[in-house]
Amino acid sequence: MTATEPQPWTDPAWLAGAHAWIDAETAALGLVRDGGTTQPHVTSWATVIRVPTTTGPVWFKANTASLRHEAALVGLLADRAPDQVSPLLAADVARGWMLMADAGDRLRELVPVERSLERWHPALDAVARVSLALEGDVDALLALGVPDCRLTTLVAGYDALMDEVGAAPRFREARAQVSDL
């Protein structure tokens, strides 16, 4: 399945399977459900289900095939930078499913209310720290299926994108500028 193909996120049979997995994993963790689930995020590439429990909400996420590596990646990130990344509560790496504890309000919701970008400063610092923590893990990241977006692959990636979208000549001519950058 590609991100542009229809996804099963709202299909009753798929949801039943996802809920069965969620129930099994939360039970194994000793979590007690406290109400019905909601599905606040449904896109072509992923879905998220909020699961209320007596100790606070947990979040289930499922990805398309091209993004299944996220579940394994989050596990690696939590190992390498535990002070920056919440640990996975459960994961099915083969399906790209994961269950995580609630991490609080999302910045995309806080920033407009607060009318300030101040909260982004520590988030950007955290991204830098995680990147540094993973510096020696390139082979492991690639083995997980994380796309190779290193600078050495940039020009070839640009060429592939131009072919994929049937780019106009003026964009293809920019290849030299992309290479120089």
Tab-separated table of C-alpha atoms in Angstrom, residues 1-179:
chain	number	residue	atom	x	y	z
A	1	MET	CA	0.000	0.000	0.000
A	2	THR	CA	1.250	3.464	-0.771
A	3	ALA	CA	0.274	6.588	1.090
A	4	THR	CA	-2.016	7.566	-1.794
A	5	GLU	CA	-3.991	4.316	-1.805
A	6	PRO	CA	-7.035	3.939	0.442
A	7	GLN	CA	-6.087	2.848	3.949
A	8	PRO	CA	-8.090	0.581	6.268
A	9	TRP	CA	-8.056	2.949	9.241
A	10	THR	CA	-11.845	3.270	9.481
A	11	ASP	CA	-12.762	-0.217	8.257
A	12	PRO	CA	-14.685	-2.040	11.039
A	13	ALA	CA	-12.716	-5.272	10.561
A	14	TRP	CA	-9.362	-3.462	10.738
A	15	LEU	CA	-10.497	-1.482	13.781
A	16	ALA	CA	-11.616	-4.696	15.496
A	17	GLY	CA	-8.134	-6.168	14.993
A	18	ALA	CA	-6.454	-2.998	16.212
A	19	HIS	CA	-8.689	-2.878	19.295
A	20	ALA	CA	-8.000	-6.548	20.054
A	21	TRP	CA	-4.247	-5.816	19.944
A	22	ILE	CA	-4.692	-2.690	22.087
A	23	ASP	CA	-6.753	-4.642	24.641
A	24	ALA	CA	-4.197	-7.448	24.823
A	25	GLU	CA	-1.267	-5.059	25.227
A	26	THR	CA	-2.932	-2.797	27.794
A	27	ALA	CA	-4.002	-5.857	29.797
A	28	ALA	CA	-0.431	-7.193	29.708
A	29	LEU	CA	0.734	-3.825	31.043
A	30	GLY	CA	-1.847	-3.909	33.835
A	31	LEU	CA	-3.689	-0.898	32.412
A	32	VAL	CA	-7.453	-0.690	32.918
A	33	ARG	CA	-9.528	0.965	30.216
A	34	ASP	CA	-11.584	3.895	31.478
A	35	GLY	CA	-14.056	4.659	28.691
A	36	GLY	CA	-14.319	4.335	24.953
A	37	THR	CA	-11.569	5.008	22.465
A	38	THR	CA	-11.502	7.893	19.994
A	39	GLN	CA	-9.700	8.134	16.676
A	40	PRO	CA	-8.655	11.800	16.444
A	41	HIS	CA	-6.104	11.348	13.667
A	42	VAL	CA	-6.903	9.619	10.372
A	43	THR	CA	-4.706	10.373	7.363
A	44	SER	CA	-3.647	8.486	4.288
A	45	TRP	CA	-0.341	7.528	5.937
A	46	ALA	CA	-1.313	6.787	9.562
A	47	THR	CA	-3.968	6.748	12.238
A	48	VAL	CA	-3.951	7.364	15.967
A	49	ILE	CA	-6.387	6.027	18.544
A	50	ARG	CA	-6.657	7.519	22.040
A	51	VAL	CA	-7.269	4.911	24.731
A	52	PRO	CA	-8.350	6.268	28.126
A	53	THR	CA	-7.090	4.293	31.115
A	54	THR	CA	-7.445	4.767	34.855
A	55	THR	CA	-3.830	6.011	34.963
A	56	GLY	CA	-4.150	8.365	31.982
A	57	PRO	CA	-4.512	8.008	28.232
A	58	VAL	CA	-2.313	5.863	26.042
A	59	TRP	CA	-1.999	6.256	22.289
A	60	PHE	CA	-2.059	3.622	19.569
A	61	LYS	CA	-0.549	4.466	16.188
A	62	ALA	CA	-0.564	2.486	12.945
A	63	ASN	CA	1.396	3.441	9.820
A	64	THR	CA	1.317	2.554	6.151
A	65	ALA	CA	3.858	0.039	4.885
A	66	SER	CA	6.279	2.771	3.826
A	67	LEU	CA	6.350	4.134	7.390
A	68	ARG	CA	6.232	0.884	9.395
A	69	HIS	CA	9.805	1.442	10.469
A	70	GLU	CA	8.569	4.125	12.891
A	71	ALA	CA	7.711	1.593	15.602
A	72	ALA	CA	11.244	0.146	15.567
A	73	LEU	CA	12.754	3.617	15.217
A	74	VAL	CA	10.931	4.918	18.296
A	75	GLY	CA	12.283	1.944	20.237
A	76	LEU	CA	15.836	2.759	19.146
A	77	LEU	CA	15.343	6.455	19.912
A	78	ALA	CA	14.068	5.656	23.411
A	79	ASP	CA	17.128	3.452	24.004
A	80	ARG	CA	19.618	6.050	22.771
A	81	ALA	CA	17.984	9.198	24.184
A	82	PRO	CA	15.670	8.089	27.009
A	83	ASP	CA	15.543	11.595	28.467
A	84	GLN	CA	14.212	12.947	25.145
A	85	VAL	CA	11.835	10.222	23.922
A	86	SER	CA	9.016	8.460	25.703
A	87	PRO	CA	9.513	4.695	25.694
A	88	LEU	CA	7.222	2.419	23.763
A	89	LEU	CA	4.729	0.629	25.952
A	90	ALA	CA	4.249	-2.012	23.239
A	91	ALA	CA	5.091	-2.457	19.572
A	92	ASP	CA	4.300	-4.759	16.688
A	93	VAL	CA	7.193	-3.846	14.422
A	94	ALA	CA	6.015	-6.099	11.579
A	95	ARG	CA	2.731	-4.214	11.336
A	96	GLY	CA	4.134	-0.819	12.320
A	97	TRP	CA	1.853	-0.567	15.347
A	98	MET	CA	2.831	1.030	18.615
A	99	LEU	CA	1.349	1.975	21.955
A	100	MET	CA	2.768	4.919	23.893
A	101	ALA	CA	1.989	6.857	27.053
A	102	ASP	CA	0.498	10.314	26.747
A	103	ALA	CA	3.189	12.961	26.266
A	104	GLY	CA	0.996	15.991	26.956
A	105	ASP	CA	-0.397	18.701	24.730
A	106	ARG	CA	0.921	18.982	21.187
A	107	LEU	CA	2.852	22.110	20.270
A	108	ARG	CA	0.606	22.687	17.256
A	109	GLU	CA	-2.240	23.225	19.725
A	110	LEU	CA	-0.327	25.191	22.378
A	111	VAL	CA	1.468	27.685	20.142
A	112	PRO	CA	-1.659	29.341	18.676
A	113	VAL	CA	-3.249	29.641	22.125
A	114	GLU	CA	-0.109	31.054	23.737
A	115	ARG	CA	0.748	33.105	20.642
A	116	SER	CA	4.426	32.293	21.163
A	117	LEU	CA	7.024	30.049	19.581
A	118	GLU	CA	8.977	29.883	22.842
A	119	ARG	CA	8.056	26.218	23.443
A	120	TRP	CA	9.797	25.254	20.205
A	121	HIS	CA	13.239	26.175	21.590
A	122	PRO	CA	13.579	23.135	23.868
A	123	ALA	CA	11.945	20.926	21.218
A	124	LEU	CA	14.552	21.943	18.639
A	125	ASP	CA	17.305	21.384	21.186
A	126	ALA	CA	15.876	17.908	21.856
A	127	VAL	CA	15.908	17.079	18.131
A	128	ALA	CA	19.569	18.081	17.974
A	129	ARG	CA	20.416	15.946	21.028
A	130	VAL	CA	18.588	12.928	19.587
A	131	SER	CA	20.394	13.381	16.271
A	132	LEU	CA	23.749	13.451	18.043
A	133	ALA	CA	22.829	10.387	20.115
A	134	LEU	CA	22.118	8.476	16.884
A	135	GLU	CA	25.231	9.616	15.032
A	136	GLY	CA	26.870	6.190	15.237
A	137	ASP	CA	23.696	4.279	14.348
A	138	VAL	CA	23.397	4.954	10.610
A	139	ASP	CA	23.626	1.272	9.676
A	140	ALA	CA	21.043	0.326	12.321
A	141	LEU	CA	18.694	3.083	11.134
A	142	LEU	CA	18.973	1.970	7.515
A	143	ALA	CA	18.414	-1.659	8.567
A	144	LEU	CA	15.154	-0.583	10.257
A	145	GLY	CA	13.970	0.844	6.945
A	146	VAL	CA	14.469	4.520	7.759
A	147	PRO	CA	14.851	6.338	4.421
A	148	ASP	CA	18.425	7.331	3.613
A	149	CYS	CA	18.309	11.130	3.430
A	150	ARG	CA	21.968	11.829	4.066
A	151	LEU	CA	23.562	14.600	2.021
A	152	THR	CA	25.383	12.006	-0.088
A	153	THR	CA	21.996	10.793	-1.375
A	154	LEU	CA	20.470	14.237	-1.966
A	155	VAL	CA	21.267	14.662	-5.664
A	156	ALA	CA	20.155	11.137	-6.594
A	157	GLY	CA	16.984	11.699	-4.574
A	158	TYR	CA	16.372	14.966	-6.391
A	159	ASP	CA	16.804	13.214	-9.742
A	160	ALA	CA	14.379	10.461	-8.717
A	161	LEU	CA	11.825	13.031	-7.575
A	162	MET	CA	12.086	14.905	-10.878
A	163	ASP	CA	11.418	11.641	-12.738
A	164	GLU	CA	8.557	10.676	-10.415
A	165	VAL	CA	6.686	13.947	-10.842
A	166	GLY	CA	7.570	14.474	-14.510
A	167	ALA	CA	9.195	17.770	-13.628
A	168	ALA	CA	9.466	20.624	-16.096
A	169	PRO	CA	12.907	21.268	-17.601
A	170	ARG	CA	13.544	24.314	-15.400
A	171	PHE	CA	13.384	22.108	-12.298
A	172	ARG	CA	15.627	19.482	-13.855
A	173	GLU	CA	18.109	22.212	-14.739
A	174	ALA	CA	18.305	23.110	-11.053
A	175	ARG	CA	20.110	19.806	-10.422
A	176	ALA	CA	23.495	21.547	-10.546
A	177	GLN	CA	22.331	24.071	-7.951
A	178	VAL	CA	21.056	21.251	-5.716
A	179	SER	CA	24.415	19.540	-6.070
